[in-house]
mmCIF file of C-alpha atoms and ligand atoms in Angstrom:
data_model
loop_
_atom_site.group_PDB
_atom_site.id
_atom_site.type_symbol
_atom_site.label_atom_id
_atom_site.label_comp_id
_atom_site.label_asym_id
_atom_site.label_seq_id
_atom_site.Cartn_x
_atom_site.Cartn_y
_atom_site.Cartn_z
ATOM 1 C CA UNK A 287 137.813 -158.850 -87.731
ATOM 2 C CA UNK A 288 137.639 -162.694 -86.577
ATOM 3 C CA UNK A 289 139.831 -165.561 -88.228
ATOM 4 C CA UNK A 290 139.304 -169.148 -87.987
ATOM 5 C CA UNK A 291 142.830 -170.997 -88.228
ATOM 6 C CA UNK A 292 142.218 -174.458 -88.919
ATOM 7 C CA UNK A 293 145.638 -175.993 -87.905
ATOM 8 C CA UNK A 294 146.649 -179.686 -86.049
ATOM 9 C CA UNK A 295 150.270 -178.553 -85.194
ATOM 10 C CA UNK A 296 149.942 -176.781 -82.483
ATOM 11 C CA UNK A 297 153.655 -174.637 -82.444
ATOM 12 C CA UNK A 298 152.534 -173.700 -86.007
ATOM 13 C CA UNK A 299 148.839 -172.573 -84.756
ATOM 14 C CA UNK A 300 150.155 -170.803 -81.514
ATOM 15 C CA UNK A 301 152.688 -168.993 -84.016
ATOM 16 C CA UNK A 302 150.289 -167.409 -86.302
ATOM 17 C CA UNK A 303 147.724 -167.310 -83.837
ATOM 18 C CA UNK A 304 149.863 -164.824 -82.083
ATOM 19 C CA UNK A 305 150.759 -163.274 -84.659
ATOM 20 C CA UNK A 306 147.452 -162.301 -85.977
ATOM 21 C CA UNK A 307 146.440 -161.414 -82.290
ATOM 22 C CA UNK A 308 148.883 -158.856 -82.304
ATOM 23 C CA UNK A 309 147.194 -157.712 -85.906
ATOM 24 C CA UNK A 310 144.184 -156.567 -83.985
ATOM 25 C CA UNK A 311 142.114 -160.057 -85.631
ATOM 26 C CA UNK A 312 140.286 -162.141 -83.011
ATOM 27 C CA UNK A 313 141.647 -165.741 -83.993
ATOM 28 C CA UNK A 314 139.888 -169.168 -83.194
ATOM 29 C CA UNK A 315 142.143 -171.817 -83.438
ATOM 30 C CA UNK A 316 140.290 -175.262 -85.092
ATOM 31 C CA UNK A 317 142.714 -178.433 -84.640
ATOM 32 C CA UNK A 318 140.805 -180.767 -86.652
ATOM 33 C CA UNK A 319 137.927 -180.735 -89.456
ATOM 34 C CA UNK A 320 134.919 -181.311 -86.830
ATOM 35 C CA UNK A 321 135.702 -178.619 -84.458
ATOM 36 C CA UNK A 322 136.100 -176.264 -87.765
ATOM 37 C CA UNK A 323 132.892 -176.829 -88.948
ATOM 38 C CA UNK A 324 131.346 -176.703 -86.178
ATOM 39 C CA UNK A 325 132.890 -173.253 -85.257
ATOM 40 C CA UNK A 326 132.236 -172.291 -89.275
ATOM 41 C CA UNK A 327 128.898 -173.036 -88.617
ATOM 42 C CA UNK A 328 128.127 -170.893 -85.244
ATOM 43 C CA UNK A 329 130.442 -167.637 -85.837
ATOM 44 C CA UNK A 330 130.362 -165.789 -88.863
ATOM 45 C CA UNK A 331 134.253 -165.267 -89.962
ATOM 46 C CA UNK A 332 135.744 -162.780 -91.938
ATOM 47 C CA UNK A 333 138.435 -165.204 -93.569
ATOM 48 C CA UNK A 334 139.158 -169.041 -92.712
ATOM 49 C CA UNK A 335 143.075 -169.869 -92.819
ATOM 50 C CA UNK A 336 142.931 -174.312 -93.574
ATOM 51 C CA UNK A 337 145.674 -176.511 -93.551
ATOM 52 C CA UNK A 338 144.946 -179.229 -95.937
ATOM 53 C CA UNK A 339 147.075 -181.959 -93.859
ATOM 54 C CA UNK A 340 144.884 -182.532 -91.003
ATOM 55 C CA UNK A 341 143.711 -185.945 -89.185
ATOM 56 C CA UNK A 342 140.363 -187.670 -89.522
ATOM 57 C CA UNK A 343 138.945 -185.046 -92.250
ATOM 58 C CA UNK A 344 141.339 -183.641 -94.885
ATOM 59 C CA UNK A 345 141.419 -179.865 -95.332
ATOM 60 C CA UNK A 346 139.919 -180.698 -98.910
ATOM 61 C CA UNK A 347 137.268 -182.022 -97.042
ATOM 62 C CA UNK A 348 136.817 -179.315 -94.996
ATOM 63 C CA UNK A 349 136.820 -177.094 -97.567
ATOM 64 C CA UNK A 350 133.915 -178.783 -99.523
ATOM 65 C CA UNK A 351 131.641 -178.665 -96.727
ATOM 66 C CA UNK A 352 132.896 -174.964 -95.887
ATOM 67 C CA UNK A 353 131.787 -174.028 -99.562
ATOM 68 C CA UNK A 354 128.787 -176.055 -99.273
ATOM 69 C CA UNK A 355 126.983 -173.695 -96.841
ATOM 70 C CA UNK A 356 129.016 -170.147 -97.439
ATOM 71 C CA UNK A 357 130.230 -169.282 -100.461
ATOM 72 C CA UNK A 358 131.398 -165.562 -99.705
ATOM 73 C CA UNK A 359 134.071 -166.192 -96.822
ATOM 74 C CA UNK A 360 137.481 -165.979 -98.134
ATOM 75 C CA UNK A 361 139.635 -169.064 -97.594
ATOM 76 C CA UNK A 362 142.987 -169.266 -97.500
ATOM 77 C CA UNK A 363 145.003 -172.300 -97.971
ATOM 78 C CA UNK A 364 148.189 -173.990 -96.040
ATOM 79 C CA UNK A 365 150.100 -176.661 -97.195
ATOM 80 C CA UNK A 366 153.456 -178.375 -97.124
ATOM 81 C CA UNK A 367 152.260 -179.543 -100.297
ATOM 82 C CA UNK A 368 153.224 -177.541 -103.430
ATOM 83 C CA UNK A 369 152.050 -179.529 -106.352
ATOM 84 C CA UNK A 370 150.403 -177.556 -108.904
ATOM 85 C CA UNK A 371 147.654 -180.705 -109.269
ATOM 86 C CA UNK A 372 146.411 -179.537 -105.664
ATOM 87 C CA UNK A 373 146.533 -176.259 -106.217
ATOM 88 C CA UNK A 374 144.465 -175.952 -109.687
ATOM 89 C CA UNK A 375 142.321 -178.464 -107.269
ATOM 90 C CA UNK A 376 141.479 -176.236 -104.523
ATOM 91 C CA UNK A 377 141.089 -173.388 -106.635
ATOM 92 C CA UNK A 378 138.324 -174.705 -108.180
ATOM 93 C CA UNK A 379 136.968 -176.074 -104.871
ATOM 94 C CA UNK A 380 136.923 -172.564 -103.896
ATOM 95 C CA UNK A 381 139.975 -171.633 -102.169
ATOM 96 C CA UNK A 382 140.739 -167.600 -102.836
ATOM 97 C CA UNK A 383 144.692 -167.923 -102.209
ATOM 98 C CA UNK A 384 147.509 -170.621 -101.431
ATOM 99 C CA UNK A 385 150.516 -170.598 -99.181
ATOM 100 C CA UNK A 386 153.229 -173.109 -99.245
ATOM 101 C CA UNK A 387 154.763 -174.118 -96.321
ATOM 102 C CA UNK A 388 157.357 -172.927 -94.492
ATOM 103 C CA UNK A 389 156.288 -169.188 -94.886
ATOM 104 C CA UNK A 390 157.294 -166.131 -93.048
ATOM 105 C CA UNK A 391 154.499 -164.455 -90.903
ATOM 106 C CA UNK A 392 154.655 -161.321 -92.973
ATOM 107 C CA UNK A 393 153.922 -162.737 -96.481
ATOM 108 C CA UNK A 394 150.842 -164.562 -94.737
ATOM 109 C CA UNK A 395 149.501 -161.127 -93.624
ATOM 110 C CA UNK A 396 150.233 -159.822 -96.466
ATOM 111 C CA UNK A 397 147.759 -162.437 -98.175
ATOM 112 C CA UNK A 398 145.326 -162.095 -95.655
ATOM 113 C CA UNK A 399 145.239 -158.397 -96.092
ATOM 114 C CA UNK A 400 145.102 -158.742 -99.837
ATOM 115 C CA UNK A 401 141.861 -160.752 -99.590
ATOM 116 C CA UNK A 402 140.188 -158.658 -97.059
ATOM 117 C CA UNK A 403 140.733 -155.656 -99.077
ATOM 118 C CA UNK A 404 138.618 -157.100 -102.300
ATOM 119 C CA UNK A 405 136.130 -156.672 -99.750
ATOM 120 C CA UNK A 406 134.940 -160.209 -100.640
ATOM 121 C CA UNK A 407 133.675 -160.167 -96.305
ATOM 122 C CA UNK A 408 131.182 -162.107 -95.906
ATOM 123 C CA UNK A 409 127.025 -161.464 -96.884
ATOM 124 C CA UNK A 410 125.789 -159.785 -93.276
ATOM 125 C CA UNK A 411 129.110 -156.818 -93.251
ATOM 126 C CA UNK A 412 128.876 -156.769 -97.441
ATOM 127 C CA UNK A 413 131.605 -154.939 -99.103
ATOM 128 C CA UNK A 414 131.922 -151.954 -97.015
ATOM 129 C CA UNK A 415 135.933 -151.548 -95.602
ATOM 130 C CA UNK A 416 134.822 -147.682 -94.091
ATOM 131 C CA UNK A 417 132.433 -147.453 -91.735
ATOM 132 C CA UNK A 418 130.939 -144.420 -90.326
ATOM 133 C CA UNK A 419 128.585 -143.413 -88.211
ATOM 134 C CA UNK A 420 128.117 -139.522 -87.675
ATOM 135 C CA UNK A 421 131.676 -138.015 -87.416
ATOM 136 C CA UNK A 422 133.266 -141.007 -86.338
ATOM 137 C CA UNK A 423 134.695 -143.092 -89.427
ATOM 138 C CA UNK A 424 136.740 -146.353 -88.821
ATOM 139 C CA UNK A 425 138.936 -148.130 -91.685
ATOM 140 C CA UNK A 426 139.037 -151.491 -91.782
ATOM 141 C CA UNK A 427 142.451 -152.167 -93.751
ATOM 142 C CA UNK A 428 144.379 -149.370 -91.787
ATOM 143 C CA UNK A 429 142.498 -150.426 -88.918
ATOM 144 C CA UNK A 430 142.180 -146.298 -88.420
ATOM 145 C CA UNK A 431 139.700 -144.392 -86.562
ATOM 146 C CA UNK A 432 138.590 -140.339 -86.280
ATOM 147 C CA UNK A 433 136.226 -138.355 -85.228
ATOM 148 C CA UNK A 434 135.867 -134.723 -86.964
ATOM 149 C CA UNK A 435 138.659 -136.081 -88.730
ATOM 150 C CA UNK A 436 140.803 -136.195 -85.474
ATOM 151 C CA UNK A 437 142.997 -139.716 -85.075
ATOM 152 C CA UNK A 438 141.917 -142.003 -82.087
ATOM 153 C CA UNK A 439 144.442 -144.749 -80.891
ATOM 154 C CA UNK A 440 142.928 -147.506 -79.628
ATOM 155 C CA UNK A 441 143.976 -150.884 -78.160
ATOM 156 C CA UNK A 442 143.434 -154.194 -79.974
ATOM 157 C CA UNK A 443 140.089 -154.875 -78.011
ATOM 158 C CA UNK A 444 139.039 -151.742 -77.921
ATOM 159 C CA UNK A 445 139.062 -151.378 -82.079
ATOM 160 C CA UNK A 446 137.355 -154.560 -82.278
ATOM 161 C CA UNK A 447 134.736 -153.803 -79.785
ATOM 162 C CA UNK A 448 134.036 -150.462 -81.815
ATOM 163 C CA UNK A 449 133.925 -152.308 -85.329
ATOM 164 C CA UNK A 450 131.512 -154.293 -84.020
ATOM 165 C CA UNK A 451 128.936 -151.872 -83.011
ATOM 166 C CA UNK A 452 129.820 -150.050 -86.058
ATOM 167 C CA UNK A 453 128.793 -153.337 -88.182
ATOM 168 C CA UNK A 454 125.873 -153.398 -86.140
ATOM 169 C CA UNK A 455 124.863 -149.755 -86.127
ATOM 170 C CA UNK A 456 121.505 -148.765 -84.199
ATOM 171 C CA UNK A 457 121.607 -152.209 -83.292
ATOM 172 C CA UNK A 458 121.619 -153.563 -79.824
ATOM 173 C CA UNK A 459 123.880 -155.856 -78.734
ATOM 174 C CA UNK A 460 124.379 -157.992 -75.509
ATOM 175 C CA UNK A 461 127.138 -158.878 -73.997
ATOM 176 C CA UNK A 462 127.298 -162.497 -74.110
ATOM 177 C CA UNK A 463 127.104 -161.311 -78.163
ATOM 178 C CA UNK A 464 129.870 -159.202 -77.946
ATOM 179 C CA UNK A 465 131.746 -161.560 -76.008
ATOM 180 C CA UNK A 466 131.371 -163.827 -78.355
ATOM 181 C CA UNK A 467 132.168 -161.566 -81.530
ATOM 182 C CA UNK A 468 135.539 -159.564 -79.947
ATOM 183 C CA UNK A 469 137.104 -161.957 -77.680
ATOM 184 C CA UNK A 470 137.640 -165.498 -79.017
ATOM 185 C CA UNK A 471 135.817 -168.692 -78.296
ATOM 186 C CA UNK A 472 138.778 -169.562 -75.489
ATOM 187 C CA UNK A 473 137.647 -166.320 -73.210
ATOM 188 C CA UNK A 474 135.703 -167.828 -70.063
ATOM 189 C CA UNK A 475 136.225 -164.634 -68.395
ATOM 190 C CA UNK A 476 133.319 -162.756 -66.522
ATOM 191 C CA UNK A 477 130.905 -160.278 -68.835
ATOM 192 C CA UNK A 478 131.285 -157.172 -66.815
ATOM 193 C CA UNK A 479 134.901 -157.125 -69.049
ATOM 194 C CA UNK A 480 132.720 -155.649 -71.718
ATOM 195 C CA UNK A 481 131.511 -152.871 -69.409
ATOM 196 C CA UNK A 482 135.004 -151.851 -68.607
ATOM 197 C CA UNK A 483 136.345 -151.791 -72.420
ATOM 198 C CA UNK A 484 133.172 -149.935 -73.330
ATOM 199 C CA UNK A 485 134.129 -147.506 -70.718
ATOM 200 C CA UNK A 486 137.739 -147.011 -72.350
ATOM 201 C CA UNK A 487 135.991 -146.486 -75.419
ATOM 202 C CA UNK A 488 133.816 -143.519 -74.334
ATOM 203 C CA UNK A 489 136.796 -142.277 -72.964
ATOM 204 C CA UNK A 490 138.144 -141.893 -76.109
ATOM 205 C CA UNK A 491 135.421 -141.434 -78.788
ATOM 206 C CA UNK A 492 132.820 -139.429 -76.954
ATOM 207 C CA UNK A 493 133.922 -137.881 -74.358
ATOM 208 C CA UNK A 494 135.352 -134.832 -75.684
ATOM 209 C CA UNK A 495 131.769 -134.762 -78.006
ATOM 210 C CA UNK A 496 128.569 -133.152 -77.054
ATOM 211 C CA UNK A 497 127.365 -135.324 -79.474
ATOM 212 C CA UNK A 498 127.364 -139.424 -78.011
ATOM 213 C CA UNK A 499 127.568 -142.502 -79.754
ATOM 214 C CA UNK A 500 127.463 -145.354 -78.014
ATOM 215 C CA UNK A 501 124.408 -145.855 -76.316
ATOM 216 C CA UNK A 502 123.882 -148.191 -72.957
ATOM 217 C CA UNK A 503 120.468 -149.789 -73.073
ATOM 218 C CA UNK A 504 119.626 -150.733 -69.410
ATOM 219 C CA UNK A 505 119.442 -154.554 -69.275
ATOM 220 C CA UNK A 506 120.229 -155.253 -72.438
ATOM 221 C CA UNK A 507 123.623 -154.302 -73.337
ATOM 222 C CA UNK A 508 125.072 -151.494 -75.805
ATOM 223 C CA UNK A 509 124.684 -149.861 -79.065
ATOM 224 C CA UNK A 510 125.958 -146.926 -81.531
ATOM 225 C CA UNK A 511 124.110 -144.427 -83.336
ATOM 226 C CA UNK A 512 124.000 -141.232 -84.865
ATOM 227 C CA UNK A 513 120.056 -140.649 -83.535
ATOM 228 C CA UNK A 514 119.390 -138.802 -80.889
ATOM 229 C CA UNK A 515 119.041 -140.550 -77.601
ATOM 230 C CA UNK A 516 115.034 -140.297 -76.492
HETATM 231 CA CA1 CA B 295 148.771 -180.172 -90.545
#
């Protein structure tokens, strides 16, 4: 899944950032209200974490326009502010959850996780948290995958590379796409990085399968499907 965190201070950013990272999320980092939208605008997120005490444009502000265009994406609030006027505020702005600062990492996940799982993602994934695709099933909340009901680890990038194409079954997808979907908007690395982790993947979900999944389509990038190749 990808997170915006719209956050000036950077320590506090970097923190949950890295936090989340380790999570298995794909985290942009917005520091101010213009570079949020903007990144609201081109990627679609699974749930936007906004502090409200920002410079130029207030979080409120943010939030407004946020809500303007995209109604579904959960948003979760950070303050330093705790008064109940803001909060009864933002709720009715839109906001899906509240957390005062200082906070400790886990009770942030914990929030996160709680919104995710009313499966409130946003309109293109709807409201399914298992996805399947032949044998293979992957759980979004447990972050769990099998095939034939056999456990498969996989790394961070490798999980979100497969929920991807799992989103986006029989669909294919470039790399530059999935570049943009599974690594986060700071990766200026070269494309042929997708090739590699797709590799991995095969490694571990088909090849010990007559049946395959994940389809290469030559020139245009990759795919997974239960359909016979032709
Ligand atoms: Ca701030």
């Amino acid at each position: 899944m990808r997170l915006l965190l719209v956050e000036d201070e950077e320590k506090v950013a970097r923190f949950i950032q890295r936090g989340l990272e380790a999570e298995r999320f794909a985290v942009d980092v917005a520091a101010d209200g213009s570079r949020a939208l903007a990144l609201a605008t081109s990627y679609s997120y699974d749930l936007i974490i906004l502090d409200l005490m920002l410079p130029e444009q207030s979080g409120t502000e943010v939030l407004r326009q946020i809500r303007g265009r995209d109604k579904q994406v959960p948003v979760l609030i950070l303050t330093a502010r705790d008064e109940l006027r803001d909060k009864v505020q933002h709720f009715e702005m839109g906001a899906d959850d509240y957390l005062t600062k200082p906070f400790a990492f886990a009770e942030l996940l914990v929030r996160i996780k709680a919104l995710l799982r009313r499966g409130v993602v946003n309109q293109t994934y709807g409201r399914v948290n298992v996805l399947q695709v032949a044998d293979l099933e992957l759980d979004r909340l447990t972050q769990q995958v099998k095939r034939a009901g056999q456990r498969i680890e996989l790394t961070v990038k490798e999980y979100a590379l497969l929920e991807y194409l799992m989103l986006n079954v029989d669909r294919v997808l470039s790399r530059t796409m999935i570049i943009e979907h599974v690594w986060d908007q700071s990766f200026d690395g070269a494309t042929n990085i997708v090739d590699v982790y797709v590799r991995h993947l095969r490694n571990k979900v088909d090849e010990a399968h007559e049946h395959k999944l994940i389809r290469t389509v030559r020139g245009v990038g990759y795919a997974i499907s239960d359909e016979e190749e032709t």
